[in-house]
Structure formats: structure tokens, C-alpha cells
Coordinates of C-alpha atoms in Angstrom, one line a residue:
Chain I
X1 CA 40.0 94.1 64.0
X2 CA 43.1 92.8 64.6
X3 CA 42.1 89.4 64.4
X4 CA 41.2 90.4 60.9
X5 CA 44.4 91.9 59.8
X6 CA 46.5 89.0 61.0
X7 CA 44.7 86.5 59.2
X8 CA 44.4 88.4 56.0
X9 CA 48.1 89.3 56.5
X10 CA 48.9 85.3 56.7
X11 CA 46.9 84.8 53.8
X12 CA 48.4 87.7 52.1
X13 CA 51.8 85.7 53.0
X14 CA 51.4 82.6 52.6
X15 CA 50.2 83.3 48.9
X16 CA 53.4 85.1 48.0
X17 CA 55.2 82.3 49.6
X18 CA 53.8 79.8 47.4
X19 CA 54.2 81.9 44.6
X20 CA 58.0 82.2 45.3
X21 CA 58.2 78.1 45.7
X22 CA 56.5 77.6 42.9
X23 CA 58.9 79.6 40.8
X24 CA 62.2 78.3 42.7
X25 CA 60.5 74.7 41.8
X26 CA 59.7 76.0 37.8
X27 CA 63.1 77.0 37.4
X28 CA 64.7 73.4 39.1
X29 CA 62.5 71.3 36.7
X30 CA 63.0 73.2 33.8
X31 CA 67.5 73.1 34.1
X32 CA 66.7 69.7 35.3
X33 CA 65.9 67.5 32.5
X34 CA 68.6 65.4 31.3
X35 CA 68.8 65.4 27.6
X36 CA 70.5 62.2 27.3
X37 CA 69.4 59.3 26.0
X38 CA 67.6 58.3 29.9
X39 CA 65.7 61.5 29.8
X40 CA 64.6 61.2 26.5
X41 CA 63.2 57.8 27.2
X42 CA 61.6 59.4 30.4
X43 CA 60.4 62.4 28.3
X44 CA 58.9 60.5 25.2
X45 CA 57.2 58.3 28.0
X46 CA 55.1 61.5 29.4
X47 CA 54.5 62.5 26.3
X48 CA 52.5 59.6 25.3
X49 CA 50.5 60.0 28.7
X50 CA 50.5 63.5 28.3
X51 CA 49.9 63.9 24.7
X52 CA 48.8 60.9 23.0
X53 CA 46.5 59.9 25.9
X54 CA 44.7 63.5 25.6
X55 CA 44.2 62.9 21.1
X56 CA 41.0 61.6 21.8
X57 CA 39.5 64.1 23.4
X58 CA 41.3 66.8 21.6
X59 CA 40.0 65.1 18.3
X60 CA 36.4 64.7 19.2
X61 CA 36.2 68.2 20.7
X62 CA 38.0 69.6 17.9
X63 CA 35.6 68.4 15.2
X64 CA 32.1 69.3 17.4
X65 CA 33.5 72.6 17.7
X66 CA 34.2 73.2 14.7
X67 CA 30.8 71.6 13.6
X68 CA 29.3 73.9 15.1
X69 CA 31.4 77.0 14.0
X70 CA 30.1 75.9 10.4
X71 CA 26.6 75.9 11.5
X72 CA 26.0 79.2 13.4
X73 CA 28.5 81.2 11.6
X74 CA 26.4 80.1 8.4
X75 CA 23.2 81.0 9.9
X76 CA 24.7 84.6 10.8
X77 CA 26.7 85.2 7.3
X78 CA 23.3 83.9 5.4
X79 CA 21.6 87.2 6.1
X80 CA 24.6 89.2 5.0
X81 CA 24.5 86.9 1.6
X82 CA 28.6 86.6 2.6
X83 CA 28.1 83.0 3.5
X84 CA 31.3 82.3 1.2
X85 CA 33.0 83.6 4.2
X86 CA 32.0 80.6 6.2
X87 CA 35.7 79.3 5.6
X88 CA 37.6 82.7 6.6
X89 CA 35.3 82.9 9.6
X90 CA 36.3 79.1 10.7
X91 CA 39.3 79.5 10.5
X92 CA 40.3 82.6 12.2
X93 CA 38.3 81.6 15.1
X94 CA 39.8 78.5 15.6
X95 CA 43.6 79.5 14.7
X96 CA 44.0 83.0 17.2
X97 CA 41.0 81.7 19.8
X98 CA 38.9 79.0 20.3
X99 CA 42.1 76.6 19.4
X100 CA 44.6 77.5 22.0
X101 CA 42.1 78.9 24.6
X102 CA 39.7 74.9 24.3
X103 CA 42.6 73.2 23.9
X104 CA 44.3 74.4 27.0
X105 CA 41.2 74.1 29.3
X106 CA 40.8 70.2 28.1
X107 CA 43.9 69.3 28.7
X108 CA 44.0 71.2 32.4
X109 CA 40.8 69.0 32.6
X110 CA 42.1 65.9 31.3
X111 CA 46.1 65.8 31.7
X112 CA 46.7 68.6 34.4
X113 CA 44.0 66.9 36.8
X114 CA 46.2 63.6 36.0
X115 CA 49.3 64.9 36.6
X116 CA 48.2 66.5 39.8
X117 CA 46.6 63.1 41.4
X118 CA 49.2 60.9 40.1
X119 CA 52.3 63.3 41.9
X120 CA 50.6 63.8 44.6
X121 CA 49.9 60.0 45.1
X122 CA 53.6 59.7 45.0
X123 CA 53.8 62.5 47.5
X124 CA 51.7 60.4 49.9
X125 CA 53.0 57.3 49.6
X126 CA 56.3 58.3 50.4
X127 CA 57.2 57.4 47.1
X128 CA 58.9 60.6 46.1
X129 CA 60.5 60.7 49.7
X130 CA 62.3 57.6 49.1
X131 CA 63.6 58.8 45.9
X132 CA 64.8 61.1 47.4
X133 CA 66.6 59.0 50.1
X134 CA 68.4 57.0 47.4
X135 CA 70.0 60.4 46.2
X136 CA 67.8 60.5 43.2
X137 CA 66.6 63.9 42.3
X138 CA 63.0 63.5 42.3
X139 CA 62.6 67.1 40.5
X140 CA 65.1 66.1 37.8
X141 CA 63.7 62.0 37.4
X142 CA 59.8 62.6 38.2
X143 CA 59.0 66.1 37.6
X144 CA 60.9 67.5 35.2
X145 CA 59.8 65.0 31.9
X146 CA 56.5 65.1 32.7
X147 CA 57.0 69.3 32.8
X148 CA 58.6 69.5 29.5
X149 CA 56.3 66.7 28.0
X150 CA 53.2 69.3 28.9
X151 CA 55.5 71.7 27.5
X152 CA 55.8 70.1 24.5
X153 CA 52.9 69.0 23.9
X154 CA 49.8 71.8 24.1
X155 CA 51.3 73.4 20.9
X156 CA 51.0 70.4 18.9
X157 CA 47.0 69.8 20.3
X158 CA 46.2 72.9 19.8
X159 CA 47.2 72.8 16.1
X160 CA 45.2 69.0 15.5
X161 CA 42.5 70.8 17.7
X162 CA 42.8 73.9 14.7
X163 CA 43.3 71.5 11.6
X164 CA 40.8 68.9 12.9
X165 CA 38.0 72.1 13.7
X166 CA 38.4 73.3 10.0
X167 CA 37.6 70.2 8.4
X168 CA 34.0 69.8 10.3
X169 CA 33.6 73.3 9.8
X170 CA 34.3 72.3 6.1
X171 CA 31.9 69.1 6.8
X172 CA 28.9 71.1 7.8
X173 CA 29.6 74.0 5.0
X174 CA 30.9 72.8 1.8
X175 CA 28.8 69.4 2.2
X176 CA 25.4 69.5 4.0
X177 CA 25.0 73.7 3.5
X178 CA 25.8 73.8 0.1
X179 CA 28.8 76.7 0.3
X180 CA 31.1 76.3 -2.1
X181 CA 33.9 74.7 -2.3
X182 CA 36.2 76.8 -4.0
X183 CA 35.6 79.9 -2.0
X184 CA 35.5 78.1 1.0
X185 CA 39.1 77.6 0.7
X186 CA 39.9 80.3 -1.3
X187 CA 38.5 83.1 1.0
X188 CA 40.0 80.8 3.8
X189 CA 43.6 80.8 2.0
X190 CA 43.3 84.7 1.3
X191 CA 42.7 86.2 5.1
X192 CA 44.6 83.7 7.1
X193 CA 48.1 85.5 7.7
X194 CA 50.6 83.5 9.0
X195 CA 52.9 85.6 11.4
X196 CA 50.1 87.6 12.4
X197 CA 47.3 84.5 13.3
X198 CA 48.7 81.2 12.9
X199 CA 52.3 82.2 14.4
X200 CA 50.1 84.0 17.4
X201 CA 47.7 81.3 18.1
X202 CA 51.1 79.0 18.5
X203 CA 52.4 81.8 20.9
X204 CA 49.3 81.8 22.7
X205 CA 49.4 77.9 23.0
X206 CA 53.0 77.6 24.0
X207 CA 52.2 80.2 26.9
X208 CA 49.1 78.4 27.8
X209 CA 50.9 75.2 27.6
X210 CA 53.7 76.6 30.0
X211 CA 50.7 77.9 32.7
X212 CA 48.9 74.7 32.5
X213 CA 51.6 72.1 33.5
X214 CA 53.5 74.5 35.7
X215 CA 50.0 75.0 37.7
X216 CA 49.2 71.2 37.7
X217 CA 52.8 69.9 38.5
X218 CA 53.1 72.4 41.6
X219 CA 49.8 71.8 43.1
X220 CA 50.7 68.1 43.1
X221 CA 53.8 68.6 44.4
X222 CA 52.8 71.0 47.0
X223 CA 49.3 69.1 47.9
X224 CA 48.9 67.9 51.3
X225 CA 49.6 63.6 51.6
X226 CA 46.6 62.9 52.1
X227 CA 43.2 61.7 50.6
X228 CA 41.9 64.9 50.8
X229 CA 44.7 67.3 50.2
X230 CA 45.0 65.1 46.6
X231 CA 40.9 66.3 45.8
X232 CA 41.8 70.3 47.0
X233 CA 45.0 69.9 44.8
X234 CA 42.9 68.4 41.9
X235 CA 40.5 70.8 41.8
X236 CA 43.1 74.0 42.4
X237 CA 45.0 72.8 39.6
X238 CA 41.7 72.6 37.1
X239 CA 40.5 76.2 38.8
X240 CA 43.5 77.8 38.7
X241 CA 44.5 77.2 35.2
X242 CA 41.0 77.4 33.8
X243 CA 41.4 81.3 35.2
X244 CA 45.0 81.7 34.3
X245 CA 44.1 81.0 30.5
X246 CA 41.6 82.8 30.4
X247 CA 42.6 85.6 31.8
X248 CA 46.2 85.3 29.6
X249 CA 44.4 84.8 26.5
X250 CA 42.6 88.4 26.9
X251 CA 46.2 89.7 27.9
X252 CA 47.7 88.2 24.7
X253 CA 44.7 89.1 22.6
X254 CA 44.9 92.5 23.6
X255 CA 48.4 92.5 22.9
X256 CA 48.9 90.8 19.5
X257 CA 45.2 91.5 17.6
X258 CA 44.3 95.2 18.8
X259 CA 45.6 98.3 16.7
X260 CA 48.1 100.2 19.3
Chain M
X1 CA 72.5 48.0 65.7
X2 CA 70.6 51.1 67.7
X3 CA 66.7 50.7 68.1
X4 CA 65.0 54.4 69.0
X5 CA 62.0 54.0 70.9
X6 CA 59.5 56.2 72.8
X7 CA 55.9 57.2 72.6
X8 CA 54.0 58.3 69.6
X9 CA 54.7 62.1 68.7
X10 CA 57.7 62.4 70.2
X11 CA 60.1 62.8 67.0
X12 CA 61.3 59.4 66.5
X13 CA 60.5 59.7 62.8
X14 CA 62.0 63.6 62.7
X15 CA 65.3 61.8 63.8
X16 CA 65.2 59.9 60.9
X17 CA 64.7 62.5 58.6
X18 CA 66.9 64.6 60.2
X19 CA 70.1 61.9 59.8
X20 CA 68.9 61.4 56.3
X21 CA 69.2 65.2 55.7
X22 CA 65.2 66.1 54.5
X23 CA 64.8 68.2 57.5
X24 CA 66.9 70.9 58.7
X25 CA 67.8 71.1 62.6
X26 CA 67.1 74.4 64.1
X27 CA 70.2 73.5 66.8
X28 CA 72.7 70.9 67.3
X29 CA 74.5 69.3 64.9
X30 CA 74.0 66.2 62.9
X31 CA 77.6 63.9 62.4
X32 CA 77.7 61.0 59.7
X33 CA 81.4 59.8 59.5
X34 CA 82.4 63.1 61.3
X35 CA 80.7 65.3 59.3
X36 CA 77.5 67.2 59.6
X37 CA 75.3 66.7 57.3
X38 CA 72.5 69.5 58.4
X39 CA 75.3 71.8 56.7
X40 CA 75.5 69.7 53.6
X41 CA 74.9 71.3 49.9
X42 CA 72.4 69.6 47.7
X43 CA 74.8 67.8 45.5
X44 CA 77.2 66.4 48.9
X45 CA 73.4 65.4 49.9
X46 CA 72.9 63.2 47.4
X47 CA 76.2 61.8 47.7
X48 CA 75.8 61.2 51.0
X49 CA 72.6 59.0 50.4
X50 CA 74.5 56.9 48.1
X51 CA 75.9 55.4 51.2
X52 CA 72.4 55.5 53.1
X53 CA 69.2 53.3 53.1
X54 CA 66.0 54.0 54.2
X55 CA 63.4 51.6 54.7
X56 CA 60.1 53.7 54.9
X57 CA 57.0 52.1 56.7
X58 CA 54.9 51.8 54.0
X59 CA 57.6 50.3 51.9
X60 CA 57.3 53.2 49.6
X61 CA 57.8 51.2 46.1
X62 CA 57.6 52.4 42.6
X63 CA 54.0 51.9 42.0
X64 CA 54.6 52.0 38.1
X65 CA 57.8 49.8 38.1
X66 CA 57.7 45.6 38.6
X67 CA 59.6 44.2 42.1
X68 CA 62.5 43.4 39.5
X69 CA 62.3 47.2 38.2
X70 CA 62.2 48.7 41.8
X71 CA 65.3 46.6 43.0
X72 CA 67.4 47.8 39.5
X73 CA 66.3 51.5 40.3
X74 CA 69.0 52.1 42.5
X75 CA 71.5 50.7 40.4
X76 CA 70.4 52.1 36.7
X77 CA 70.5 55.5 38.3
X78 CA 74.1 55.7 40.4
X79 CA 76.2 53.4 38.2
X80 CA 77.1 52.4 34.9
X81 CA 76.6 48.3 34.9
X82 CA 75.4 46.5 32.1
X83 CA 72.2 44.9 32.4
X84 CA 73.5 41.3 33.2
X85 CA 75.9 42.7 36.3
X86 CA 72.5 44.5 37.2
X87 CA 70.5 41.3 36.8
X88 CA 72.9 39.4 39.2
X89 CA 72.8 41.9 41.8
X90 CA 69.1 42.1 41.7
X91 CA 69.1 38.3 41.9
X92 CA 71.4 38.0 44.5
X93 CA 69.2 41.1 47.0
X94 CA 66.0 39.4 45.8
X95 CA 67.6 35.8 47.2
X96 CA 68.5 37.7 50.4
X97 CA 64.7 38.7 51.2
X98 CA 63.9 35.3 49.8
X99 CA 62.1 37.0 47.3
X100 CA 63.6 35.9 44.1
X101 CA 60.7 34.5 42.5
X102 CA 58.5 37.4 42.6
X103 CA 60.4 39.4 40.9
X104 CA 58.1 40.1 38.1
X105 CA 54.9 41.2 39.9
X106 CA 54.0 44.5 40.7
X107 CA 53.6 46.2 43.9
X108 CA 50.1 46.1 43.7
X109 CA 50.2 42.3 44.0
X110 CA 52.2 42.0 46.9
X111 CA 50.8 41.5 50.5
X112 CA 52.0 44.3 53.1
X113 CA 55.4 42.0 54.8
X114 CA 56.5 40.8 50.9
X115 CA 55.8 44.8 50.1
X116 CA 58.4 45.6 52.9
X117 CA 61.2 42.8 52.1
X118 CA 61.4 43.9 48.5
X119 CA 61.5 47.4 49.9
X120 CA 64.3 46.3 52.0
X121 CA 65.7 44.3 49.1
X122 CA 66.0 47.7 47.5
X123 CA 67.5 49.9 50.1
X124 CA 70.5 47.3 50.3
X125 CA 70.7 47.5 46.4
X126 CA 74.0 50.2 46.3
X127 CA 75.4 47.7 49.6
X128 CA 75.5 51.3 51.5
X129 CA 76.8 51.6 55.0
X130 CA 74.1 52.9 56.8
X131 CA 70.2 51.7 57.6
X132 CA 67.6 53.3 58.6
X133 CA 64.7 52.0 59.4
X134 CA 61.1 53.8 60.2
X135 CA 58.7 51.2 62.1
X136 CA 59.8 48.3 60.0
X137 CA 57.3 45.6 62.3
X138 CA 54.4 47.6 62.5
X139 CA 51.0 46.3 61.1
X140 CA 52.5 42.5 60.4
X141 CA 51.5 39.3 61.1
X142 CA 53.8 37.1 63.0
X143 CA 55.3 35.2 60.6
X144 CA 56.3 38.3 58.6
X145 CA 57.7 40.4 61.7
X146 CA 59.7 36.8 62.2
X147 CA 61.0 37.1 59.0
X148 CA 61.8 40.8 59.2
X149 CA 63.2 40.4 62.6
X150 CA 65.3 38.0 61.1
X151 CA 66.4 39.5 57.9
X152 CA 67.6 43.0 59.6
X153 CA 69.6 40.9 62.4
X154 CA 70.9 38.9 59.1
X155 CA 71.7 41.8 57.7
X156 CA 73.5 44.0 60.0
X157 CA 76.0 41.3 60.8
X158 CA 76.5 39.8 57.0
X159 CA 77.0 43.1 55.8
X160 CA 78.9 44.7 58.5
X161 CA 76.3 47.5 58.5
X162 CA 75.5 50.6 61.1
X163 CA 71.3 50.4 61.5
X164 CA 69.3 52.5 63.4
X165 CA 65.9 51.1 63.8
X166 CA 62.7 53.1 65.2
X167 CA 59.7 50.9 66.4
X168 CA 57.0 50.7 69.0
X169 CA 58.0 47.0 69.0
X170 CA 59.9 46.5 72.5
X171 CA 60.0 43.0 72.3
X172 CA 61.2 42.6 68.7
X173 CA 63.8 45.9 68.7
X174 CA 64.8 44.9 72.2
X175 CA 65.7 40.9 70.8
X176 CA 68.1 42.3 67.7
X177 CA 69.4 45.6 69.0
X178 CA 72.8 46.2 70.4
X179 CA 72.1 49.6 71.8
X180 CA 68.6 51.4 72.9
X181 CA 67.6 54.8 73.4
X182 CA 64.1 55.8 74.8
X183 CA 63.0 59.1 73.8
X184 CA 59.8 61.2 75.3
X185 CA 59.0 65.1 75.4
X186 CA 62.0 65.5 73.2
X187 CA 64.6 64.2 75.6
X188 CA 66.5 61.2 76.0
X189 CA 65.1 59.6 78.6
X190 CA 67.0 56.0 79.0
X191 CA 69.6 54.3 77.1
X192 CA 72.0 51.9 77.0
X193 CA 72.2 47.9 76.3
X194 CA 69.0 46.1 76.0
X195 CA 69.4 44.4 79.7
X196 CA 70.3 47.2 81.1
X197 CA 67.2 49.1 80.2
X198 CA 65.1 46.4 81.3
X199 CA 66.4 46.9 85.0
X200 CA 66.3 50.7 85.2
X201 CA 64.5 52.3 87.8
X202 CA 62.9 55.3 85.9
X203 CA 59.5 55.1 86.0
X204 CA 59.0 56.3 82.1
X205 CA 61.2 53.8 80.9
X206 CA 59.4 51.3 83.0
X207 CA 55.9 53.0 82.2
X208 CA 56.8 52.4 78.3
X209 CA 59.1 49.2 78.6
X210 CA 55.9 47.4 80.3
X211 CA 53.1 49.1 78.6
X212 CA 51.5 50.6 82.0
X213 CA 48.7 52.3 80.6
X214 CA 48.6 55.2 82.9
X215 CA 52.1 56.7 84.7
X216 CA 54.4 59.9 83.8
X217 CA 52.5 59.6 80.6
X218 CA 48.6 59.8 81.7
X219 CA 46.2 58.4 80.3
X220 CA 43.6 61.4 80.0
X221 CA 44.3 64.0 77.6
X222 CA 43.9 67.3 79.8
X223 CA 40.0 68.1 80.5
X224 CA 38.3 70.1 82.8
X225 CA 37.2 68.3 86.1
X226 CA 34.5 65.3 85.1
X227 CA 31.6 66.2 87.5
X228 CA 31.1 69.9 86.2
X229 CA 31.3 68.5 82.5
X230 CA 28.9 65.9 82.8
X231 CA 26.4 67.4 85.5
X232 CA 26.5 71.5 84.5
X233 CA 24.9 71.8 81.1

């Protein structure tokens, strides 16, 4: 019995522990960018390995998803005889949902597992140690762009991952179903608002973007140097933000599209 | 020159870190130039390690950056030179470690003793005042723990330099050092000149100094007696 309390109590502990680090270590990389012309160059660098790297991916998702938006939102609308909403439908689905939420688990899949291996390869080979040795901040020189570049980053993917869903929801609509073209748009143009969707579905991707690269930055930096600890921290970081997004998005969703 | 030596697990490394200011001491104090640096703020820290060089085992290099990139990291960050000052210095450090022409591969083309000398090539980058070193021999061929016996002897007097070396190598550390210390449980158990140590009496330091497998430090990890283990199932 008591066995049981003092490892549940050192779990308990441990967990708010980390929590605390993490936050002491969110707060030192975010105040510690340097926005001079160095960190720039270190910044725009991540965001080509953050961002540009993860356009494919983004891009092909973007355009099967919306694909199939087109398809079974037509097939549901057809027996309503409203399939001119196909465009409206689309749309709001990508914009408030499917954009940010996809988006954000991709790119914990693709740029928060890389982040997390590559930092915590650094962490093993001593590499971040002996930054650290030369008096170089390795919070402010290693961490900190690649923070900011996630930052950065996850609101503008989520919008190509939006704009790029529309048009093959277009695609399969307008040009192999038959919907017109006209309404498509038009409909489209009439019921997307944009403080209360567009604005919120950039909210909801900033906040995403902010939980993804914290999550996958810390567990690199906190893995354990070794083979194994990298894999544990790999997969924490693709676990943990998966959940955290999700879980945010019915937070926000509650918040921003309910009627109270 | 001091070479730190004892058994593995006893802290050697700790030391190191604990000079260099990533760990915190739970007691004593810690004095570089008379101050103590356990008590040090983050920013008089990294001051601090301006003067300071470490030289981990691995060699710890920039895994993204060429040797030529790794070498100017030191300098782009802490000063202000233009790029052809910077491409002298690097010059002249890689000529040191006799490394020069490398200097545009990456660390993943170097073998293990080259991977070390440009590390070492990079420590003495900012000319600081102080070396450390963490197992700097271990794992090389002859020839390359010649040459980095060599190069840290070189080094130390050229530069007019304090080191503090840890190895397992006696013979090597022994050959360069000045001053020894022998560490085991925690304690400092023999120090002094290199000759001296070879003649002292203790039996640790003689256990460790001649490589006698068994002695104050056994040989069998503790274990129940051998006859009950084996027979009594």
C-alpha cells in the first residue's frame, strides 16, 4: 500500500517537475532569440527545414483531403438537392477544422519528430555540452530559431493546407460532379465570415503551432543521451502533441463556434 | 599540467564538469583565478568559459558545420573580426593540429584521432587560459595518441596554458604531466609529481599505477558465497 502511494506520488512529481522545466525552458527560448541579422540567418535557416521541407506533405495532404471533402459532402448534399453547397461545406470544414487540426498532426509527425531526433542527437553527442563549454547559449543559438521557426511556420501551412483543400474540393465538384461553378463560389464567398472562421482557424493554428514545437523541442532537450532515450523522446513528442491538439481544438471549438 | 586519474566511476569526469561550472557542488568550493565559480550567475558563466576549453572525448563537433566552420565557431560568436582575421586564425589552429588541409571536410569524414585534433584545434580557437581535457587518448591507435600526446605537451608550454587532463592512460598522462592526482571512492588517494607517485607505498596507488587486477579494488563485484549459488538450486 505504501509501496503504491510512493510511486504514484513520484510519478505524480516528477510530472509536475517536468512541467515546470518545460515552461522555465519555453520562456528562455522564446526571450532568447536574437533579432539581429545572425538570428535571422539562424531563424530563416529553420524555417526552410521546418517549413519548406514539410510543403510537400502539407500540399499532397491538403489536396486528397480536400478531394475527398468534395466527394462525400456531394454524395450527402445530393439527397438534400443542396449540392450547390458543396463549396460552403468545403470550405468551412477546412478553414475552422480539418485545416489547423491535419495540419498540426503532420507536422508533429513530420517536423516535430525531426526536431526531437535531431536535438536530442546533439544532446548525445555532447554536442550541445560543448556549446555550452564555449560560453555559447545553446538555448539562445540551437533552440530558440528552430522554436520560433515552428512558430512561425504552422499558421502559414495550415492556410496552403486550407487554400490548397478548396481547390480539389473544387476539382472533384465543379469539374468531374458537374456542380456549378458559379454557386460553388458564390455560396462559398457568402457563408465564409472572416473574423468569425478564417481569423479563428489562424488562432487555432497559431495555438497548435505553439503546442507542437514547444512539445517537440522539450522532449529533445529533455530526452535521455542515448539510443533509446532519442526513440521514447520521438515517440512522446508525436503522442503528446497528437493529444494536446486534439484535445485543444475541442477547447477552442467549444469556445469560439458554440452559442454561449 | 595536472593529469586526474583513478578508477572508472569515481567522478573524474564530475570534476570536470564541476570546474567548467555545468554541475553544481553540493559542498566545497570551486576557485578559478580566486573565485568560485559554483557561485557564479549565468551571464559571469559564460564569461568565464571564454577563457576555458574543453576538449570532450568524443570530440563533440558540429555535425552540420565543415572542420573550417567548427574551428570559426568560437570566433564568429565571442568577437567581432572580419572574415579574413578569422580565416588566419583558423589557419594558423588548423596548422597547429597539422590539420590545415582538411579544413573543408565534414565531421563525418574524419577518422576518430583527426575528429579529436580538430576538436582540439577548436577549444584553442579564443587562445583561453585554461584546458580541460576528458580522456583525450582513449580509443586511439598509436600513432594518433603519439600525436595527441604530443600536441597537448606542445601546447601547454607554447601557450603558457593551465591543463588538467583526465585519462586512464598512466603511461601517456604520467609522460606529459607535471602534477598527478589519483582519485578512488571520492577521495584523493595519492598525489604529487609523476616520480613520486611511482615510488609510493600505498597499495591503491600501486594497485592502479601497475594495473594489478585484483587488490583494495577487487575483482568480484559483491555476490553471495560461490558454492551455495552454483550447487543449491
Amino acid at each position: 500500500m505504501i509501496d503504491f502511494l510512493v510511486k504514484n506520488g513520484r510519478t505524480g512529481l516528477e510530472f509536475c517537475s517536468t512541467v515546470g522545466r518545460s515552461g522555465i525552458f519555453l520562456l528562455h527560448c522564446v526571450l532568447g532569440l536574437s533579432w539581429n541579422l545572425k538570428g535571422l540567418k539562424l531563424l530563416s535557416r529553420q524555417m526552410y527545414n521546418v517549413g519548406v521541407l514539410s510543403l510537400v506533405i502539407i500540399i499532397v495532404s491538403g489536396l486528397f483531403i480536400g478531394m475527398v471533402l468534395g466527394l462525400q459532402g456531394y454524395s450527402i448534399l445530393i439527397d438534400y438537392g443542396s449540392e450547390q453547397a458543396i463549396g460552403q461545406m468545403v470550405a468551412l470544414t477546412l478553414v475552422r477544422e480539418l485545416g489547423p487540426v491535419v495540419t498540426a498532426l503532420l507536422f508533429a509527425g513530420r517536423a516535430g519528430s525531426a526536431l526531437t531526433a535531431e536535438i536530442g542527437l546533439m544532446k548525445a553527442t555532447e554536442q550541445l555540452s560543448s556549446m555550452e563549454m564555449m560560453g555559447v547559449d545553446p538555448l539562445k543559438r540551437v533552440i530558440a530559431p528552430r522554436l520560433w521557426a515552428g512558430f512561425l511556420s504552422m499558421p502559414l501551412l495550415a492556410a496552403i493546407f486550407s487554400m490548397v483543400g478548396i481547390f480539389g474540393g473544387m476539382l472533384v465538384g465543379v469539374d468531374w460532379l458537374g456542380v456549378y461553378e458559379g454557386s460553388f463560389w458564390a455560396n462559398m464567398q457568402s457563408s465564409v465570415e472572416f473574423r468569425e472562421d478564417i481569423l479563428n482557424g489562424v488562432i487555432k493554428s497559431i495555438v497548435f503551432g505553439l503546442v507542437c514545437t514547444w512539445i517537440a523541442v522539450f522532449q529533445g532537450y529533455d530526452s535521455v543521451p542515448t539510443s533509446e532515450g532519442i526513440s521514447v523522446a520521438t515517440t512522446k513528442t508525436v503522442v503528446y502533441s497528437s493529444l494536446a491538439v486534439l484535445g485543444l481544438d475541442f477547447i477552442l471549438t467549444a469556445v469560439m463556434f458554440s452559442s454561449f | 599540467m595536472t593529469a586526474i586519474m583513478g578508477p572508472s566511476g569515481t567522478g573524474k569526469t564530475t570534476l570536470l564538469r564541476l570546474i567548467g561550472g555545468q554541475l553544481k557542488p553540493e559542498r566545497g568550493e570551486i576557485l578559478l583565478d580566486g573565485q568560485d565559480v559554483s557561485k557564479f550567475k549565468r551571464k559571469a558563466l559564460f564569461d568565464a568559459r571564454k577563457k576555458m576549453g574543453m576538449l570532450f572525448q568524443s570530440g563533440a563537433l558540429f555535425s552540420d558545420l565543415s572542420v573550417y566552420e567548427n574551428v570559426a565557431f568560437p570566433l564568429r560568436e565571442h568577437t567581432n573580426l572580419s572574415e579574413e582575421i578569422i580565416r588566419d586564425i583558423v589557419y594558423m589552429k588548423l596548422q597547429a593540429v597539422g590539420l590545415r588541409g582538411a579544413r573543408d571536410l565534414m565531421p563525418a569524414e574524419l577518422s576518430g584521432g583527426m575528429t579529436r585534433r580538430v576538436a582540439l584545434a577548436r577549444t584553442i580557437a579564443l587562445d583561453p587560459e585554461l584546458l580541460l581535457y576528458d580522456e583525450p587518448f582513449a580509443g586511439q591507435d598509436p600513432i594518433a595518441m603519439g600525436v595527441l600526446v604530443q600536441l597537448i605537451r606542445l601546447l601547454n608550454d607554447a601557450l603558457d596554458l593551465t591543463s588538467v587532463l583526465v585519462s586512464h592512460d598512466i603511461n601517456e598522462s604520467l609522460s606529459i604531466c607535471d602534477h598527478a592526482v589519483i582519485l578512488a571512492d571520492g577521495v584523493v588517494i595519492g598525489e604529487g609529481a609523476p616520480a613520486d607517485l611511482k615510488k609510493s607505498e600505498s597499495p591503491l596507488v600501486r594497485q592502479f599505477l601497475n594495473g594489478l587486477p585484483d587488490g583494495p579494488v577487487p575483482f568480484h563485484y559483491p555476490a553471495s558465497d560461490y558454492q551455495s549459488d552454483l550447487i543449491d538450486q
